[in-house]
Amino acid sequence: MAATLRIQSDWSQALRRDEGEAWLSCRSPGKPTLYGSLTRRGLSTEGVPDIAASEGFVVGEVTKKSILISCPHENVSTKFLAPYTTFSRIHQKSITCLDISSGGGLGVSTSTDGTMKIWQAANGEIRRLLEGHVYDVNCCRFFPSGLVVLSGGMDAQLKIWSAEDASCVVTFKGHKGGILDTAIVDRGRNVLSSSRDGTARLWDCGKSACLGVIADCGSPVNGIAVGAADDSLNLGSPEKAPSEREIGTEGKILLLAREDKKLQGVGLQSRQPVFLFIGSDAFNCCAFLSSTYILAGTQDGNIYQLDIRNTTAPIQVIHRSGAPVLSLLPYRDGFIASQGDGTCFIVQQDLDYVLDLTEADCDPVYKVASWEKQIYTCCRDGIVRRYQLSDL
């Protein structure tokens, strides 16, 4: 695996003042870590800090919120990005999940302070409090319309809420353990959930009924993702004719990130197993990059990229640290990953550097959401951070 560049978490504040310093490091497997520092020498005529790096490191483009650093000896470059804004008043405690509406106007988040809230994405101003789950809410997401929210809680309940008046319009019961993740099929006539009870279930929103258990793994299902499968893939056929209430399940595959170190693919309509991949540790999250390529992240810091047509060996394994991979989000020509040590990074096919979203200091970044060029993260430190990407 390539070398990894790191920077002091509050580097942008540290380098605001003259003579300000921030540390750097470059870690390469099997070699001693190279340590260095950045020093601010003043301001350029454009009002951008003039930054110098110690031996072994090179400073590239610097803007008010970003700095490109390379370590030529290891042939590695990283662009570090500081948040554009931070929202510290939405929740009082650790924020476990968040999502941004399809129009970019609203955010929804859940916290260990026991609340789930809808807020304005531009300024973090709270609009609605969604009350009704018993115990903590684990996951929340907007429906494609951006007007409705789906949430799952430790109370084993899945709920649908109106983002406009905060009313809970549907409650699904059937899981025997806390709900760990959800997914929405197409426009959202059907939704999916996965649970500590080892099952993934398909639900009919209109009739608030369970349409079936898609998989029963005997091990907690930490994360799920649904996507259209490549035509060449045999998804199997259902044992009995699907209910007419099943909308949009044909030709789709459900990924299950399991606690027992297995990543499983199941035909959504057929309920038949498509593949089973065994990883290095418990799988926490999974995502589709395309109809053939998928990603999955493990508790010991591995991100596997697989081709669903042949999962015998991964296309690549990305390992930046041993911290748990907590969320994976497809983005443009690549993906965004966040980990339990506070790192959050963006990998793009055509970029020769990694984009690192900084400021969380060793606190896990639990979830990442995006809207166009804005990236939102939520963290154990109780802060929602919003990053503004320039043209990639």
Coordinates of C-alpha atoms in Angstrom, one line a residue:
M1 CA 0.0 0.0 0.0
A2 CA 1.2 3.5 -0.8
A3 CA 2.5 5.9 1.8
T4 CA 0.1 8.0 3.9
L5 CA 0.6 11.7 4.6
R6 CA -0.9 13.2 7.8
I7 CA -1.1 16.7 9.1
Q8 CA -1.9 18.4 12.4
S9 CA -5.7 18.4 12.7
D10 CA -6.0 22.2 13.3
W11 CA -3.3 23.1 10.7
S12 CA -5.4 25.9 9.2
Q13 CA -5.7 27.7 12.5
A14 CA -2.1 27.1 13.4
L15 CA -0.9 28.5 10.1
R16 CA -3.0 31.7 10.3
R17 CA -0.5 33.6 12.4
D18 CA 3.0 34.5 11.4
E19 CA 5.7 32.0 12.4
G20 CA 2.8 29.6 13.0
E21 CA 3.8 25.9 12.7
A22 CA 2.0 22.6 12.1
W23 CA 3.4 19.1 12.1
L24 CA 3.4 16.6 9.1
S25 CA 4.2 13.0 8.8
C26 CA 4.7 10.4 6.0
R27 CA 4.1 6.8 6.9
S28 CA 5.1 4.0 4.6
P29 CA 4.7 0.3 5.5
G30 CA 7.9 -1.3 6.7
K31 CA 9.8 2.0 6.9
P32 CA 10.4 4.5 9.6
T33 CA 7.9 7.4 9.6
L34 CA 9.2 10.6 8.2
Y35 CA 8.3 13.6 10.4
G36 CA 8.3 17.2 9.4
S37 CA 6.7 20.6 9.8
L38 CA 5.1 23.5 8.0
T39 CA 6.0 27.1 8.9
R40 CA 4.2 30.2 7.8
R41 CA 6.5 32.9 6.6
G42 CA 4.0 35.7 6.0
L43 CA 1.4 36.5 3.4
S44 CA 1.6 36.6 -0.4
T45 CA 0.3 39.6 -2.3
E46 CA -3.0 37.7 -2.9
G47 CA -3.5 37.4 0.8
V48 CA -2.7 33.6 0.8
P49 CA -0.3 32.4 3.5
D50 CA 3.3 31.8 2.3
I51 CA 4.1 28.3 3.7
A52 CA 7.5 26.5 3.8
A53 CA 7.9 22.8 4.5
S54 CA 10.8 21.1 6.3
E55 CA 13.2 18.7 4.5
G56 CA 11.6 15.8 2.7
F57 CA 8.2 17.6 2.1
V58 CA 7.2 20.0 -0.7
V59 CA 4.3 22.5 -0.5
G60 CA 2.2 22.9 -3.6
E61 CA -0.8 25.1 -4.1
V62 CA -2.1 26.9 -1.0
T63 CA -5.5 28.5 -0.7
K64 CA -7.3 29.9 2.4
K65 CA -8.8 26.5 3.1
S66 CA -6.5 24.0 1.4
I67 CA -2.8 23.0 1.1
L68 CA -1.2 20.5 -1.2
I69 CA 1.7 18.6 0.3
S70 CA 3.9 16.0 -1.3
C71 CA 6.7 13.7 -0.2
P72 CA 8.7 13.1 -3.4
H73 CA 10.8 10.3 -1.8
E74 CA 7.6 8.2 -1.4
N75 CA 6.0 9.6 -4.5
V76 CA 2.8 10.6 -2.6
S77 CA 0.7 13.8 -2.6
T78 CA -2.2 14.8 -0.5
K79 CA -4.4 17.9 -0.6
F80 CA -5.6 18.8 2.9
L81 CA -8.9 20.6 3.2
A82 CA -10.1 22.5 6.2
P83 CA -13.9 22.9 6.8
Y84 CA -15.7 25.8 5.2
T85 CA -18.1 26.0 8.2
T86 CA -18.8 23.9 11.3
F87 CA -22.1 23.5 13.1
S88 CA -21.5 22.7 16.8
R89 CA -25.0 23.6 18.1
I90 CA -27.2 21.0 16.3
H91 CA -26.5 18.3 18.9
Q92 CA -25.0 18.2 22.5
K93 CA -23.2 14.8 22.0
S94 CA -21.7 12.5 19.5
I95 CA -23.4 12.6 16.1
T96 CA -23.9 9.0 14.7
C97 CA -25.5 9.6 11.3
L98 CA -26.4 12.4 8.9
D99 CA -27.8 12.9 5.5
I100 CA -28.5 15.9 3.1
S101 CA -31.6 16.2 1.1
S102 CA -31.6 15.9 -2.7
G103 CA -32.0 19.6 -3.2
G104 CA -29.2 20.4 -0.7
G105 CA -31.4 22.5 1.5
L106 CA -31.9 20.3 4.5
G107 CA -29.8 18.0 6.8
V108 CA -31.0 15.3 9.1
S109 CA -28.9 13.8 11.9
T110 CA -29.0 11.5 14.9
S111 CA -27.1 11.7 18.1
T112 CA -26.2 9.8 21.3
D113 CA -28.0 12.8 23.0
G114 CA -31.1 10.8 22.1
T115 CA -32.4 13.2 19.4
M116 CA -32.9 13.3 15.7
K117 CA -33.2 16.7 14.1
I118 CA -33.7 18.3 10.7
W119 CA -31.7 21.5 10.1
Q120 CA -30.9 23.9 7.4
A121 CA -27.8 22.8 5.5
A122 CA -26.6 26.3 4.9
N123 CA -26.4 27.5 8.5
G124 CA -27.2 24.5 10.8
E125 CA -30.4 26.2 12.1
I126 CA -32.7 23.6 13.6
R127 CA -36.1 23.2 11.8
R128 CA -37.7 20.1 13.3
L129 CA -37.2 17.6 16.1
L130 CA -38.3 14.0 15.1
E131 CA -39.5 12.4 18.3
G132 CA -40.9 8.9 18.7
H133 CA -38.0 6.3 18.8
V134 CA -37.3 4.7 22.2
Y135 CA -33.6 4.7 23.0
D136 CA -31.0 5.9 20.4
V137 CA -31.6 6.3 16.7
N138 CA -28.9 4.6 14.7
C139 CA -29.5 5.8 11.2
C140 CA -31.4 8.4 9.2
R141 CA -31.7 9.2 5.5
F142 CA -33.8 11.3 3.2
F143 CA -36.1 9.8 0.6
P144 CA -35.2 10.9 -3.0
S145 CA -38.0 13.5 -2.8
G146 CA -36.1 15.3 0.1
L147 CA -39.4 15.7 1.9
V148 CA -39.5 12.5 3.9
V149 CA -37.0 10.8 6.3
L150 CA -36.4 7.1 7.0
S151 CA -34.9 6.2 10.4
G152 CA -33.9 3.1 12.3
G153 CA -33.4 2.7 16.0
M154 CA -32.1 0.5 18.8
D155 CA -35.8 0.0 19.6
A156 CA -35.9 -2.3 16.5
Q157 CA -38.3 0.1 14.8
L158 CA -38.1 1.6 11.4
K159 CA -39.9 4.9 11.0
I160 CA -40.9 7.3 8.2
W161 CA -41.3 11.0 9.0
S162 CA -42.5 14.1 7.2
A163 CA -39.7 16.6 7.0
E164 CA -42.3 19.3 6.7
D165 CA -44.2 18.9 10.0
A166 CA -42.1 16.2 11.8
S167 CA -45.0 13.8 12.0
C168 CA -44.2 10.1 12.0
V169 CA -46.3 8.7 9.2
V170 CA -45.3 5.0 9.3
T171 CA -43.7 2.7 11.8
F172 CA -42.5 -0.8 10.7
K173 CA -42.1 -3.5 13.4
G174 CA -40.7 -7.0 12.8
H175 CA -37.0 -6.8 13.6
K176 CA -35.9 -8.5 16.9
G177 CA -32.8 -6.3 17.4
G178 CA -31.6 -2.8 16.8
I179 CA -31.6 -1.5 13.2
L180 CA -28.1 -0.8 12.0
D181 CA -28.7 0.5 8.4
T182 CA -31.4 1.3 5.8
A183 CA -31.6 1.6 2.1
I184 CA -34.3 2.9 -0.3
V185 CA -35.3 1.2 -3.5
D186 CA -35.7 3.6 -6.4
R187 CA -38.2 6.4 -5.5
G188 CA -39.0 4.8 -2.2
R189 CA -42.3 2.8 -2.5
N190 CA -40.2 0.0 -0.9
V191 CA -37.4 0.4 1.7
L192 CA -34.8 -2.0 3.2
S193 CA -33.4 -2.4 6.7
S194 CA -30.7 -4.5 8.4
S195 CA -30.4 -5.3 12.0
R196 CA -28.4 -6.8 14.9
D197 CA -30.9 -9.7 14.6
G198 CA -29.0 -10.9 11.5
T199 CA -31.7 -10.2 9.0
A200 CA -32.3 -7.7 6.1
R201 CA -36.0 -7.0 5.4
L202 CA -37.9 -5.4 2.6
W203 CA -40.9 -3.2 3.5
D204 CA -43.9 -1.7 1.7
C205 CA -44.3 1.9 2.7
G206 CA -47.8 2.3 1.4
K207 CA -49.2 -0.6 3.4
S208 CA -46.6 -0.3 6.2
A209 CA -46.0 -4.1 5.9
C210 CA -43.0 -6.4 5.7
L211 CA -42.7 -7.9 2.2
G212 CA -40.1 -10.4 3.3
V213 CA -36.8 -11.3 4.9
I214 CA -34.2 -10.9 2.1
A215 CA -31.4 -12.6 4.1
D216 CA -31.0 -14.2 7.4
C217 CA -27.3 -14.3 8.3
G218 CA -27.1 -15.4 11.9
S219 CA -24.7 -12.4 12.4
P220 CA -25.5 -8.7 12.8
V221 CA -25.7 -6.9 9.4
N222 CA -23.9 -3.6 10.0
G223 CA -24.4 -2.1 6.6
I224 CA -26.4 -2.6 3.4
A225 CA -26.5 -1.1 -0.1
V226 CA -28.8 -1.7 -3.0
G227 CA -27.9 -1.3 -6.6
A228 CA -28.7 -2.3 -10.2
A229 CA -26.6 -5.4 -11.1
D230 CA -24.7 -5.8 -14.3
D231 CA -26.8 -7.7 -16.9
S232 CA -24.3 -10.6 -17.2
L233 CA -24.8 -11.5 -13.5
N234 CA -27.2 -14.3 -12.7
L235 CA -29.4 -13.1 -9.8
G236 CA -31.4 -16.3 -9.5
S237 CA -35.1 -16.5 -9.7
P238 CA -37.6 -16.2 -6.8
E239 CA -39.1 -19.4 -5.3
K240 CA -42.6 -17.9 -5.4
A241 CA -44.0 -15.0 -7.5
P242 CA -43.1 -11.7 -6.0
S243 CA -45.9 -9.6 -4.4
E244 CA -47.4 -6.9 -6.7
R245 CA -46.4 -4.6 -3.8
E246 CA -42.8 -5.1 -4.6
I247 CA -41.7 -2.1 -6.8
G248 CA -38.3 -1.9 -8.4
T249 CA -36.7 -5.0 -6.9
E250 CA -36.0 -6.7 -10.3
G251 CA -32.4 -6.7 -11.5
K252 CA -31.1 -5.4 -8.2
I253 CA -28.6 -6.8 -5.8
L254 CA -28.5 -6.2 -2.1
L255 CA -25.0 -6.0 -0.4
L256 CA -24.7 -7.0 3.2
A257 CA -21.8 -5.9 5.3
R258 CA -21.7 -8.5 8.1
E259 CA -20.2 -8.7 11.6
D260 CA -18.9 -12.2 10.9
K261 CA -16.2 -10.9 8.4
K262 CA -18.4 -11.7 5.4
L263 CA -19.6 -9.5 2.6
Q264 CA -22.6 -11.0 0.9
G265 CA -24.5 -10.2 -2.3
V266 CA -28.2 -11.3 -2.6
G267 CA -30.6 -11.0 -5.5
L268 CA -33.2 -8.5 -4.1
Q269 CA -36.1 -10.0 -6.0
S270 CA -34.9 -13.7 -6.0
R271 CA -33.7 -13.7 -2.3
Q272 CA -31.0 -16.0 -3.7
P273 CA -27.3 -15.7 -2.7
V274 CA -25.1 -14.2 -5.5
F275 CA -21.7 -14.1 -3.9
L276 CA -20.0 -14.4 -0.5
F277 CA -16.6 -12.7 0.1
I278 CA -14.6 -13.2 3.3
G279 CA -12.6 -10.3 4.5
S280 CA -9.9 -9.6 7.2
D281 CA -12.4 -8.5 9.9
A282 CA -16.0 -7.5 10.5
F283 CA -17.5 -5.5 7.6
N284 CA -19.0 -2.1 8.7
C285 CA -20.2 -0.6 5.5
C286 CA -20.6 -1.1 1.8
A287 CA -21.4 0.8 -1.4
F288 CA -21.9 0.5 -5.1
L289 CA -19.5 2.4 -7.4
S290 CA -21.2 1.1 -10.5
S291 CA -23.3 -1.9 -11.6
T292 CA -20.1 -4.0 -11.5
Y293 CA -17.8 -2.4 -8.9
I294 CA -18.5 -2.3 -5.2
L295 CA -16.7 -1.2 -2.1
A296 CA -16.7 -2.5 1.5
G297 CA -14.9 -1.4 4.6
T298 CA -13.8 -3.4 7.6
Q299 CA -13.2 -2.9 11.3
D300 CA -9.4 -3.2 10.8
G301 CA -9.1 -0.4 8.2
N302 CA -9.3 -2.2 4.9
I303 CA -11.4 -0.9 2.0
Y304 CA -12.0 -3.7 -0.5
Q305 CA -12.9 -2.9 -4.1
L306 CA -14.5 -5.9 -5.8
D307 CA -16.0 -6.8 -9.2
I308 CA -19.3 -8.4 -8.4
R309 CA -18.9 -10.7 -11.5
N310 CA -15.9 -12.3 -9.9
T311 CA -15.3 -11.8 -6.2
T312 CA -12.7 -14.5 -5.7
A313 CA -10.0 -11.8 -5.3
P314 CA -10.4 -8.0 -4.8
I315 CA -9.4 -5.6 -7.5
Q316 CA -7.6 -3.6 -4.8
V317 CA -7.4 -3.2 -1.1
I318 CA -6.8 0.4 0.2
H319 CA -5.4 0.6 3.7
R320 CA -4.5 4.0 5.2
S321 CA -4.7 3.1 8.9
G322 CA -5.8 0.3 11.1
A323 CA -8.8 2.3 12.3
P324 CA -12.3 1.0 11.5
V325 CA -13.8 2.1 8.2
L326 CA -17.1 3.6 9.3
S327 CA -18.6 5.0 6.1
L328 CA -18.2 4.8 2.3
L329 CA -19.9 7.1 -0.1
P330 CA -19.6 7.0 -3.9
Y331 CA -18.5 10.4 -5.2
R332 CA -17.9 11.5 -8.8
D333 CA -15.3 9.1 -10.2
G334 CA -14.4 7.6 -6.9
F335 CA -15.4 7.6 -3.3
I336 CA -15.2 9.2 0.2
A337 CA -14.3 7.1 3.2
S338 CA -14.2 8.0 6.9
Q339 CA -12.5 6.1 9.7
G340 CA -12.5 5.7 13.5
D341 CA -9.3 7.8 13.9
G342 CA -10.9 11.0 12.6
T343 CA -9.6 10.6 9.0
C344 CA -11.9 11.3 6.1
F345 CA -10.5 11.2 2.6
I346 CA -11.6 11.3 -1.0
V347 CA -10.1 9.1 -3.8
Q348 CA -10.7 10.1 -7.4
Q349 CA -9.7 8.1 -10.5
D350 CA -8.1 10.9 -12.3
L351 CA -6.5 12.8 -9.4
D352 CA -2.9 12.0 -8.6
Y353 CA -3.4 13.1 -5.0
V354 CA -5.7 12.1 -2.1
L355 CA -8.1 14.8 -0.7
D356 CA -8.0 14.7 3.1
L357 CA -10.9 16.4 4.9
T358 CA -9.3 17.5 8.2
E359 CA -10.1 18.9 11.6
A360 CA -11.5 16.0 13.5
D361 CA -8.8 15.1 16.0
C362 CA -8.8 11.4 16.7
D363 CA -12.6 11.4 17.1
P364 CA -14.4 8.9 14.8
V365 CA -16.1 10.4 11.7
Y366 CA -19.2 8.2 11.6
K367 CA -20.9 9.3 8.3
V368 CA -20.3 11.4 5.2
A369 CA -23.0 13.0 3.0
S370 CA -22.6 15.1 -0.1
W371 CA -24.5 17.6 -2.2
E372 CA -22.8 18.7 -5.4
K373 CA -19.5 20.2 -4.3
Q374 CA -20.3 20.3 -0.6
I375 CA -19.3 17.5 1.7
Y376 CA -20.8 17.1 5.2
T377 CA -19.3 14.9 8.0
C378 CA -20.5 14.0 11.5
C379 CA -18.2 13.1 14.3
R380 CA -18.0 11.9 17.9
D381 CA -17.0 15.4 18.9
G382 CA -20.6 16.5 18.3
I383 CA -19.7 18.7 15.3
V384 CA -21.1 18.7 11.7
R385 CA -18.4 19.9 9.3
R386 CA -19.1 21.2 5.9
Y387 CA -16.3 21.2 3.3
Q388 CA -16.4 23.1 0.0
L389 CA -14.6 21.4 -2.8
S390 CA -13.1 23.4 -5.6
D391 CA -13.3 22.0 -9.2
L392 CA -11.9 18.5 -9.0

